[in-house]
mmCIF file of C-alpha atoms in Angstrom:
data_model
loop_
_atom_site.group_PDB
_atom_site.id
_atom_site.type_symbol
_atom_site.label_atom_id
_atom_site.label_comp_id
_atom_site.label_asym_id
_atom_site.label_seq_id
_atom_site.Cartn_x
_atom_site.Cartn_y
_atom_site.Cartn_z
ATOM 1 C CA MET A 1 157.485 -91.392 126.710
ATOM 2 C CA LEU A 2 156.968 -94.752 125.067
ATOM 3 C CA THR A 3 154.010 -96.693 126.476
ATOM 4 C CA LEU A 4 153.804 -100.457 125.909
ATOM 5 C CA THR A 5 151.249 -103.066 126.882
ATOM 6 C CA ARG A 6 152.596 -106.409 128.097
ATOM 7 C CA SER A 7 151.058 -109.444 129.768
ATOM 8 C CA VAL A 8 152.474 -111.633 132.531
ATOM 9 C CA GLY A 9 155.418 -113.637 131.194
ATOM 10 C CA GLU A 10 156.227 -111.178 128.404
ATOM 11 C CA THR A 11 159.442 -109.187 128.115
ATOM 12 C CA ILE A 12 160.570 -105.744 127.011
ATOM 13 C CA ARG A 13 164.144 -105.281 125.784
ATOM 14 C CA ILE A 14 166.086 -102.047 126.197
ATOM 15 C CA GLY A 15 169.120 -102.034 123.959
ATOM 16 C CA ASP A 16 171.052 -105.280 123.634
ATOM 17 C CA ASP A 17 171.624 -106.089 127.282
ATOM 18 C CA ILE A 18 168.623 -105.008 129.387
ATOM 19 C CA GLU A 19 165.452 -107.060 129.766
ATOM 20 C CA VAL A 20 162.320 -106.103 131.694
ATOM 21 C CA HIS A 21 160.029 -109.049 132.507
ATOM 22 C CA VAL A 22 156.404 -108.738 133.614
ATOM 23 C CA VAL A 23 156.313 -111.166 136.542
ATOM 24 C CA GLU A 24 152.897 -110.558 138.075
ATOM 25 C CA VAL A 25 149.911 -108.237 137.882
ATOM 26 C CA ARG A 26 147.691 -108.115 140.955
ATOM 27 C CA GLY A 27 145.106 -105.373 141.315
ATOM 28 C CA GLY A 28 146.859 -102.065 140.750
ATOM 29 C CA THR A 29 150.347 -103.504 141.309
ATOM 30 C CA VAL A 30 152.751 -104.790 138.671
ATOM 31 C CA ARG A 31 155.825 -106.853 139.599
ATOM 32 C CA LEU A 32 158.711 -106.486 137.184
ATOM 33 C CA GLY A 33 161.946 -108.433 136.886
ATOM 34 C CA PHE A 34 165.107 -106.922 135.422
ATOM 35 C CA LYS A 35 168.146 -108.487 133.762
ATOM 36 C CA ALA A 36 170.938 -105.985 133.203
ATOM 37 C CA PRO A 37 174.726 -105.735 133.470
ATOM 38 C CA ARG A 38 176.006 -105.118 137.021
ATOM 39 C CA GLU A 39 177.225 -101.647 136.080
ATOM 40 C CA VAL A 40 173.652 -100.550 135.282
ATOM 41 C CA ALA A 41 171.995 -99.163 138.409
ATOM 42 C CA ILE A 42 168.310 -100.030 138.774
ATOM 43 C CA HIS A 43 166.353 -98.290 141.564
ATOM 44 C CA ARG A 44 162.752 -97.513 142.424
ATOM 45 C CA GLU A 45 162.104 -93.780 141.933
ATOM 46 C CA GLU A 46 161.857 -93.030 145.673
ATOM 47 C CA VAL A 47 165.167 -94.813 146.360
ATOM 48 C CA TYR A 48 166.840 -92.995 143.468
ATOM 49 C CA ARG A 49 165.732 -89.641 144.901
ATOM 50 C CA GLN A 50 167.077 -90.563 148.358
ATOM 51 C CA ILE A 51 170.445 -91.530 146.857
ATOM 52 C CA ALA A 52 170.618 -88.274 144.877
ATOM 53 C CA GLU A 53 169.772 -86.237 147.994
ATOM 54 C CA ALA A 54 172.368 -88.079 150.081
ATOM 55 C CA ASN A 55 174.989 -87.440 147.385
ATOM 56 C CA LEU A 56 174.171 -83.720 147.380
ATOM 57 C CA LEU A 57 174.467 -83.535 151.161
ATOM 58 C CA ALA A 58 177.752 -85.447 151.111
ATOM 59 C CA ALA A 59 179.169 -83.057 148.510
ATOM 60 C CA GLN A 60 178.478 -79.957 150.597
ATOM 61 C CA VAL A 61 181.514 -78.619 152.438
ATOM 62 C CA THR A 62 181.016 -76.328 155.388
ATOM 63 C CA ALA A 63 183.460 -74.047 157.193
ATOM 64 C CA ASP A 64 183.295 -76.393 160.193
ATOM 65 C CA THR A 65 184.351 -79.311 158.019
ATOM 66 C CA LEU A 66 187.267 -77.369 156.543
ATOM 67 C CA GLY A 67 188.359 -76.266 160.004
ATOM 68 C CA ALA A 68 188.295 -79.836 161.281
ATOM 69 C CA LEU A 69 190.292 -81.060 158.296
ATOM 70 C CA ALA A 70 192.860 -78.267 158.697
ATOM 71 C CA ALA A 71 194.012 -79.862 161.943
ATOM 72 C CA PHE A 72 195.260 -82.851 159.916
ATOM 73 C CA ALA A 73 196.979 -80.860 157.136
ATOM 74 C CA PRO A 74 200.780 -80.755 157.288
ATOM 75 C CA THR A 75 202.191 -77.329 158.060
ATOM 76 C CA PRO A 76 204.867 -75.929 155.758
ATOM 77 C CA ALA A 77 208.387 -75.871 157.225
ATOM 78 C CA THR A 78 209.670 -72.334 157.866
ATOM 79 C CA GLY A 79 213.145 -70.931 158.308
ATOM 80 C CA GLN A 80 214.943 -73.622 156.331
ATOM 81 C CA ASP A 81 217.421 -72.598 153.656
ATOM 82 C CA THR A 82 216.591 -75.393 151.265
ATOM 83 C CA PRO A 83 216.779 -74.269 147.624
ATOM 84 C CA PRO A 84 213.790 -75.096 145.450
ATOM 85 C CA ALA A 85 214.002 -78.358 143.506
ATOM 86 C CA GLU A 86 215.289 -78.037 139.959
ATOM 87 C CA THR A 87 212.868 -79.034 137.234
ATOM 88 C CA VAL A 88 213.956 -81.073 134.242
ATOM 89 C CA PRO A 89 212.021 -80.729 131.001
ATOM 90 C CA ALA A 90 210.109 -83.777 129.824
ATOM 91 C CA GLY A 91 209.723 -85.122 126.336
ATOM 92 C CA PRO A 92 212.201 -85.607 123.464
ATOM 93 C CA ASP A 93 214.111 -82.414 124.346
ATOM 94 C CA ALA A 94 214.744 -83.680 127.893
ATOM 95 C CA VAL A 95 217.746 -85.814 126.862
ATOM 96 C CA GLU A 96 219.251 -82.921 124.925
ATOM 97 C CA ALA A 97 218.673 -80.475 127.802
ATOM 98 C CA GLU A 98 220.175 -82.925 130.327
ATOM 99 C CA ALA A 99 223.287 -83.412 128.138
ATOM 100 C CA ALA A 100 223.762 -79.647 127.813
ATOM 101 C CA ARG A 101 223.477 -79.085 131.594
ATOM 102 C CA PRO A 102 226.799 -78.261 133.292
ATOM 103 C CA ALA A 103 228.153 -80.774 135.810
ATOM 104 C CA ASP A 104 227.873 -79.841 139.508
#
């Protein structure tokens, strides 16, 4: 870990596009200001942990969830005599294969 000493009004740069400004020091509290691109997420540690925990919970799938979602899934049609769709090769050989295919 890099440790730096800065006074109020001074800045720390991280890379080319992130600035950390020391705004105020009062007792045991330091106020910092950040300038960074919008795509850079900046969170206090406790908020970051809450977000990570919420993401883990959201990613968990339970049997109840799958059962509830199954009610919305389309059911495959049965008893129909529809032949499977014919596949046509892709790429440079596709034109050659299509030309060699017999007419219906």
